Amino acid sequence: MAGCTHMAVLEKVRQIFGEGGTRAVLSRGIGVGYRRGVRPFLPEGPPARLGGVLTCYDVKTADRFVPTSWLPWWMSDPSGCPSYEAALVSGLNAHVRPGDRVVVVGGGIGVTVVVAALRTGPTGHVECFEGSSENCGFVQRTASLNAIENLTVHHAVVGRNIAVYGSASEVGTVVPPQELPACDVLELDCEGAEVQILREMTIRPRVLLVETHGVYGAPAPLVAGLMEAVGYTVSDRGWAEPRLPDTCARHDIRVLQGLLDPRA
């Protein structure tokens, strides 16, 4: 395994060298040093705005003075990233109505949770299921920064734990897909668990928004077929992160939208 990792690193270095020569390799290396060895120890700054939402991540003063390529992957400029989770965010903005009940499986740092909560308003509610204890804290912090109160966060995995961030000992309780609560809009961004959830869930929300993860056994064609099999008209909202098309294409990370056929 270590040998494979070293080969992958060497291949990446060769790719960078081929694209920009020695200067590009040196800049990339210094950027890694900034992100890992310098940035974490700089004074905490204001919240980074990702996808239009204030988040638990912070902006460092030095971020304004370094090349964009040195910034963390989730930043596209020194203030954050307006297009973060763009496909899911646009789907929620298009389909969540005031008063809706929204369920989010895979909360991340809380960006889409906040978007859904703002859209559904005080008469609606959002439930978030997140397997990582650290991410649960991130979701709650991001929600607090945006004055969100119509939210319940569950430290829980729905279906199988395939790629939950953090150690196995920090993973929450397991919720069978059949026990997902009834809702109007269901968002699935759960690193491969989408397949089991779609096969076993019994709820039929008005709208499904599903991020595919071919790299974890949930490729777009399979996910689309499962959505259609339970009565949804499926359309493709594009790459999950449009600013990272190569990564999304390599790992098959798209967002599929499903609208429930009234006859289903």
C-alpha positions as a LaTeX table, in Angstrom:
\begin{tabular}{lrrr}
\hline
Residue & $x$ (\AA) & $y$ (\AA) & $z$ (\AA) \\
\hline
Met1 & 0.00 & 0.00 & 0.00 \\
Ala2 & 2.82 & 2.42 & 0.88 \\
Gly3 & 4.46 & 1.69 & $-2.46$ \\
Cys4 & 1.22 & 2.51 & $-4.28$ \\
Thr5 & 0.97 & 5.79 & $-2.38$ \\
His6 & 4.53 & 6.76 & $-3.29$ \\
Met7 & 3.87 & 5.94 & $-6.94$ \\
Ala8 & 0.75 & 8.11 & $-6.91$ \\
Val9 & 2.72 & 11.02 & $-5.43$ \\
Leu10 & 5.45 & 10.64 & $-8.05$ \\
Glu11 & 2.87 & 10.53 & $-10.82$ \\
Lys12 & 1.29 & 13.73 & $-9.49$ \\
Val13 & 4.69 & 15.44 & $-9.38$ \\
Arg14 & 5.35 & 14.37 & $-12.98$ \\
Gln15 & 1.97 & 15.76 & $-14.02$ \\
Ile16 & 2.62 & 19.12 & $-12.33$ \\
Phe17 & 6.11 & 19.29 & $-13.83$ \\
Gly18 & 4.72 & 18.54 & $-17.29$ \\
Glu19 & 2.16 & 21.32 & $-16.97$ \\
Gly20 & 4.36 & 24.04 & $-15.47$ \\
Gly21 & 7.95 & 22.88 & $-15.05$ \\
Thr22 & 10.16 & 23.22 & $-11.98$ \\
Arg23 & 8.54 & 26.48 & $-10.87$ \\
Ala24 & 5.10 & 24.82 & $-10.70$ \\
Val25 & 6.47 & 21.91 & $-8.65$ \\
Leu26 & 8.16 & 24.29 & $-6.20$ \\
Ser27 & 5.06 & 26.48 & $-5.88$ \\
Arg28 & 2.84 & 23.47 & $-5.22$ \\
Gly29 & 5.25 & 22.20 & $-2.59$ \\
Ile30 & 5.38 & 25.56 & $-0.82$ \\
Gly31 & 1.58 & 25.67 & $-0.97$ \\
Val32 & 1.35 & 22.34 & 0.85 \\
Gly33 & 3.73 & 23.73 & 3.48 \\
Tyr34 & 1.55 & 26.81 & 3.91 \\
Arg35 & $-1.68$ & 24.81 & 4.27 \\
Arg36 & $-0.28$ & 22.20 & 6.65 \\
Gly37 & 2.57 & 23.87 & 8.51 \\
Val38 & 1.72 & 27.57 & 8.64 \\
Arg39 & $-1.98$ & 28.29 & 8.14 \\
Pro40 & $-3.33$ & 26.16 & 11.05 \\
Phe41 & $-1.21$ & 28.18 & 13.50 \\
Leu42 & $-2.21$ & 31.65 & 12.29 \\
Pro43 & $-4.69$ & 33.67 & 14.41 \\
Glu44 & $-8.33$ & 32.81 & 13.82 \\
Gly45 & $-10.03$ & 35.16 & 11.40 \\
Pro46 & $-13.61$ & 35.89 & 10.33 \\
Pro47 & $-15.86$ & 33.04 & 9.11 \\
Ala48 & $-15.33$ & 31.92 & 5.55 \\
Arg49 & $-18.38$ & 32.31 & 3.34 \\
Leu50 & $-19.00$ & 29.14 & 1.32 \\
Gly51 & $-21.94$ & 28.80 & $-1.04$ \\
Gly52 & $-23.27$ & 32.08 & 0.31 \\
Val53 & $-23.25$ & 30.79 & 3.90 \\
Leu54 & $-21.09$ & 31.84 & 6.85 \\
Thr55 & $-19.28$ & 28.70 & 8.03 \\
Cys56 & $-17.26$ & 27.22 & 10.86 \\
Tyr57 & $-14.14$ & 27.52 & 8.70 \\
Asp58 & $-12.23$ & 30.75 & 9.11 \\
Val59 & $-10.30$ & 33.04 & 6.80 \\
Lys60 & $-6.70$ & 33.91 & 7.70 \\
Thr61 & $-5.28$ & 37.37 & 7.07 \\
Ala62 & $-2.38$ & 35.82 & 5.16 \\
Asp63 & $-4.79$ & 34.19 & 2.69 \\
Arg64 & $-5.05$ & 37.54 & 0.91 \\
Phe65 & $-1.33$ & 37.59 & 0.15 \\
Val66 & $-0.62$ & 34.07 & $-1.12$ \\
Pro67 & $-1.37$ & 32.53 & $-4.53$ \\
Thr68 & $-4.84$ & 31.04 & $-4.86$ \\
Ser69 & $-3.26$ & 27.63 & $-5.46$ \\
Trp70 & $-1.90$ & 27.68 & $-1.89$ \\
Leu71 & $-5.35$ & 28.02 & $-0.33$ \\
Pro72 & $-7.31$ & 25.03 & 1.07 \\
Trp73 & $-9.32$ & 23.11 & $-1.54$ \\
Trp74 & $-12.59$ & 24.60 & $-0.28$ \\
Met75 & $-11.47$ & 28.17 & $-1.04$ \\
Ser76 & $-11.58$ & 29.75 & $-4.48$ \\
Asp77 & $-10.65$ & 33.23 & $-3.22$ \\
Pro78 & $-9.44$ & 34.77 & 0.07 \\
Ser79 & $-13.02$ & 35.18 & 1.38 \\
Gly80 & $-14.11$ & 31.60 & 0.78 \\
Cys81 & $-15.91$ & 30.10 & $-2.22$ \\
Pro82 & $-19.22$ & 31.37 & $-3.67$ \\
Ser83 & $-19.70$ & 28.18 & $-5.73$ \\
Tyr84 & $-19.10$ & 25.67 & $-2.90$ \\
Glu85 & $-21.55$ & 22.71 & $-3.21$ \\
Ala86 & $-23.09$ & 24.64 & $-6.12$ \\
Ala87 & $-25.22$ & 21.83 & $-7.55$ \\
Leu88 & $-26.84$ & 20.89 & $-4.23$ \\
Val89 & $-27.29$ & 24.52 & $-3.21$ \\
Ser90 & $-29.01$ & 25.41 & $-6.48$ \\
Gly91 & $-31.24$ & 22.34 & $-6.19$ \\
Leu92 & $-32.33$ & 23.27 & $-2.68$ \\
Asn93 & $-32.96$ & 26.88 & $-3.69$ \\
Ala94 & $-35.09$ & 25.68 & $-6.60$ \\
His95 & $-37.23$ & 23.16 & $-4.74$ \\
Val96 & $-37.47$ & 23.80 & $-0.99$ \\
Arg97 & $-40.68$ & 25.64 & $-0.14$ \\
Pro98 & $-41.67$ & 27.56 & 3.00 \\
Gly99 & $-42.92$ & 25.10 & 5.60 \\
Asp100 & $-41.20$ & 22.06 & 4.08 \\
Arg101 & $-39.68$ & 19.28 & 6.14 \\
Val102 & $-36.18$ & 18.61 & 4.79 \\
Val103 & $-33.91$ & 15.69 & 5.64 \\
Val104 & $-30.17$ & 15.90 & 4.90 \\
Val105 & $-28.11$ & 12.71 & 5.09 \\
Gly106 & $-24.46$ & 13.75 & 5.25 \\
Gly107 & $-24.26$ & 17.24 & 6.69 \\
Gly108 & $-20.59$ & 18.00 & 6.02 \\
Ile109 & $-19.89$ & 21.38 & 7.61 \\
Gly110 & $-23.50$ & 22.49 & 7.34 \\
Val111 & $-23.68$ & 24.60 & 4.18 \\
Thr112 & $-26.61$ & 22.81 & 2.54 \\
Val113 & $-28.28$ & 22.38 & 5.93 \\
Val114 & $-28.31$ & 26.15 & 6.39 \\
Val115 & $-29.52$ & 26.76 & 2.82 \\
Ala116 & $-32.42$ & 24.35 & 3.38 \\
Ala117 & $-33.27$ & 25.86 & 6.78 \\
Leu118 & $-33.34$ & 29.39 & 5.36 \\
Arg119 & $-35.54$ & 28.30 & 2.46 \\
Thr120 & $-38.08$ & 26.40 & 4.57 \\
Gly121 & $-38.27$ & 29.17 & 7.15 \\
Pro122 & $-39.65$ & 29.20 & 10.69 \\
Thr123 & $-42.68$ & 27.08 & 9.77 \\
Gly124 & $-40.52$ & 24.28 & 8.39 \\
His125 & $-37.80$ & 22.08 & 9.82 \\
Val126 & $-34.53$ & 20.42 & 8.80 \\
Glu127 & $-33.20$ & 17.14 & 10.18 \\
Cys128 & $-29.55$ & 16.33 & 9.55 \\
Phe129 & $-28.00$ & 12.88 & 9.95 \\
Glu130 & $-24.19$ & 13.06 & 10.17 \\
Gly131 & $-21.95$ & 10.14 & 11.11 \\
Ser132 & $-18.85$ & 12.15 & 12.05 \\
Ser133 & $-18.84$ & 13.63 & 15.55 \\
Glu134 & $-16.50$ & 16.39 & 14.37 \\
Asn135 & $-18.79$ & 17.26 & 11.47 \\
Cys136 & $-21.80$ & 17.35 & 13.79 \\
Gly137 & $-20.01$ & 20.10 & 15.68 \\
Phe138 & $-19.22$ & 21.88 & 12.41 \\
Val139 & $-22.89$ & 21.73 & 11.34 \\
Gln140 & $-24.04$ & 23.18 & 14.65 \\
Arg141 & $-21.40$ & 25.93 & 14.57 \\
Thr142 & $-22.30$ & 26.88 & 10.98 \\
Ala143 & $-26.00$ & 26.89 & 11.88 \\
Ser144 & $-25.33$ & 29.14 & 14.88 \\
Leu145 & $-23.39$ & 31.63 & 12.77 \\
Asn146 & $-26.45$ & 31.93 & 10.51 \\
Ala147 & $-28.98$ & 32.15 & 13.39 \\
Ile148 & $-30.63$ & 28.87 & 12.38 \\
Glu149 & $-33.06$ & 27.46 & 14.94 \\
Asn150 & $-35.31$ & 25.14 & 12.88 \\
Leu151 & $-32.73$ & 22.33 & 12.86 \\
Thr152 & $-32.15$ & 18.98 & 14.55 \\
Val153 & $-28.76$ & 17.28 & 14.17 \\
His154 & $-28.46$ & 13.52 & 14.73 \\
His155 & $-25.02$ & 11.96 & 15.25 \\
Ala156 & $-25.91$ & 8.94 & 13.15 \\
Val157 & $-25.09$ & 7.00 & 10.00 \\
Val158 & $-27.95$ & 6.01 & 7.72 \\
Gly159 & $-27.32$ & 2.58 & 6.25 \\
Arg160 & $-23.71$ & 1.43 & 6.00 \\
Asn161 & $-20.66$ & 3.37 & 7.13 \\
Ile162 & $-18.69$ & 3.50 & 3.88 \\
Ala163 & $-16.57$ & 6.64 & 4.08 \\
Val164 & $-17.51$ & 8.63 & 7.17 \\
Tyr165 & $-14.85$ & 11.17 & 8.10 \\
Gly166 & $-12.97$ & 10.52 & 11.34 \\
Ser167 & $-12.13$ & 7.32 & 13.20 \\
Ala168 & $-14.55$ & 4.39 & 13.47 \\
Ser169 & $-14.90$ & 4.98 & 17.21 \\
Glu170 & $-16.38$ & 8.43 & 16.53 \\
Val171 & $-19.12$ & 7.21 & 14.19 \\
Gly172 & $-22.62$ & 7.66 & 15.54 \\
Thr173 & $-25.50$ & 5.23 & 15.82 \\
Val174 & $-26.77$ & 3.38 & 12.75 \\
Val175 & $-30.22$ & 4.28 & 11.43 \\
Pro176 & $-31.80$ & 1.81 & 8.96 \\
Pro177 & $-32.95$ & 3.54 & 5.74 \\
Gln178 & $-36.49$ & 2.34 & 6.49 \\
Glu179 & $-36.51$ & 4.60 & 9.56 \\
Leu180 & $-35.80$ & 7.87 & 7.77 \\
Pro181 & $-38.52$ & 10.36 & 8.76 \\
Ala182 & $-41.13$ & 11.52 & 6.28 \\
Cys183 & $-40.11$ & 14.70 & 4.50 \\
Asp184 & $-40.80$ & 16.87 & 1.48 \\
Val185 & $-37.19$ & 17.10 & 0.28 \\
Leu186 & $-34.44$ & 14.53 & 0.87 \\
Glu187 & $-30.77$ & 15.31 & 0.24 \\
Leu188 & $-28.29$ & 12.41 & 0.14 \\
Asp189 & $-24.58$ & 13.26 & 0.24 \\
Cys190 & $-23.27$ & 10.25 & 2.11 \\
Glu191 & $-20.15$ & 8.95 & 0.35 \\
Gly192 & $-21.55$ & 5.79 & $-1.26$ \\
Ala193 & $-24.37$ & 4.93 & 1.16 \\
Glu194 & $-26.82$ & 6.43 & $-1.34$ \\
Val195 & $-27.31$ & 3.07 & $-3.05$ \\
Gln196 & $-28.46$ & 1.20 & 0.05 \\
Ile197 & $-30.65$ & 4.10 & 1.16 \\
Leu198 & $-32.43$ & 4.33 & $-2.20$ \\
Arg199 & $-32.98$ & 0.58 & $-2.25$ \\
Glu200 & $-34.36$ & 0.32 & 1.28 \\
Met201 & $-36.04$ & 3.61 & 2.18 \\
Thr202 & $-39.83$ & 3.60 & 2.40 \\
Ile203 & $-40.47$ & 7.36 & 2.34 \\
Arg204 & $-41.30$ & 9.11 & $-0.94$ \\
Pro205 & $-40.34$ & 12.79 & $-0.69$ \\
Arg206 & $-41.53$ & 15.25 & $-3.31$ \\
Val207 & $-37.91$ & 15.92 & $-4.32$ \\
Leu208 & $-34.70$ & 13.90 & $-4.12$ \\
Leu209 & $-31.26$ & 15.51 & $-4.46$ \\
Val210 & $-28.57$ & 12.86 & $-4.58$ \\
Glu211 & $-24.81$ & 13.35 & $-4.88$ \\
Thr212 & $-23.31$ & 10.34 & $-6.64$ \\
His213 & $-19.97$ & 8.83 & $-5.61$ \\
Gly214 & $-18.75$ & 6.41 & $-8.23$ \\
Val215 & $-15.47$ & 6.16 & $-6.34$ \\
Tyr216 & $-17.40$ & 4.58 & $-3.44$ \\
Gly217 & $-19.63$ & 2.28 & $-5.48$ \\
Ala218 & $-22.47$ & 4.72 & $-6.17$ \\
Pro219 & $-22.01$ & 5.67 & $-9.86$ \\
Ala220 & $-24.46$ & 8.02 & $-11.55$ \\
Pro221 & $-26.12$ & 5.43 & $-13.85$ \\
Leu222 & $-26.85$ & 3.08 & $-10.93$ \\
Val223 & $-28.16$ & 5.89 & $-8.72$ \\
Ala224 & $-30.36$ & 7.26 & $-11.52$ \\
Gly225 & $-31.80$ & 3.81 & $-12.15$ \\
Leu226 & $-32.66$ & 3.33 & $-8.49$ \\
Met227 & $-34.36$ & 6.73 & $-8.35$ \\
Glu228 & $-36.41$ & 5.95 & $-11.45$ \\
Ala229 & $-37.37$ & 2.53 & $-10.08$ \\
Val230 & $-39.17$ & 4.12 & $-7.13$ \\
Gly231 & $-41.11$ & 6.65 & $-9.17$ \\
Tyr232 & $-38.86$ & 9.65 & $-9.77$ \\
Thr233 & $-38.23$ & 11.58 & $-12.96$ \\
Val234 & $-34.47$ & 12.11 & $-12.92$ \\
Ser235 & $-32.40$ & 14.97 & $-14.29$ \\
Asp236 & $-28.71$ & 15.79 & $-13.96$ \\
Arg237 & $-27.73$ & 19.03 & $-12.21$ \\
Gly238 & $-24.08$ & 18.55 & $-13.23$ \\
Trp239 & $-20.84$ & 18.23 & $-11.31$ \\
Ala240 & $-21.20$ & 18.57 & $-7.56$ \\
Glu241 & $-18.36$ & 21.11 & $-7.55$ \\
Pro242 & $-18.31$ & 22.80 & $-11.00$ \\
Arg243 & $-14.99$ & 24.52 & $-10.17$ \\
Leu244 & $-13.36$ & 21.06 & $-9.77$ \\
Pro245 & $-14.46$ & 19.30 & $-12.98$ \\
Asp246 & $-11.42$ & 17.01 & $-13.22$ \\
Thr247 & $-11.86$ & 15.68 & $-9.69$ \\
Cys248 & $-15.61$ & 15.25 & $-10.14$ \\
Ala249 & $-15.15$ & 13.46 & $-13.46$ \\
Arg250 & $-12.45$ & 11.16 & $-12.08$ \\
His251 & $-14.59$ & 10.13 & $-9.09$ \\
Asp252 & $-18.04$ & 10.42 & $-10.74$ \\
Ile253 & $-19.36$ & 13.03 & $-8.32$ \\
Arg254 & $-22.55$ & 14.52 & $-9.75$ \\
Val255 & $-25.85$ & 15.72 & $-8.37$ \\
Leu256 & $-28.98$ & 14.01 & $-9.64$ \\
Gln257 & $-32.40$ & 15.50 & $-9.07$ \\
Gly258 & $-35.53$ & 13.38 & $-8.77$ \\
Leu259 & $-39.09$ & 14.74 & $-8.92$ \\
Leu260 & $-41.75$ & 12.32 & $-7.71$ \\
Asp261 & $-44.24$ & 11.25 & $-10.35$ \\
Pro262 & $-47.71$ & 11.90 & $-8.83$ \\
Arg263 & $-48.83$ & 8.57 & $-10.26$ \\
Ala264 & $-46.08$ & 6.63 & $-8.43$ \\
\hline
\end{tabular}
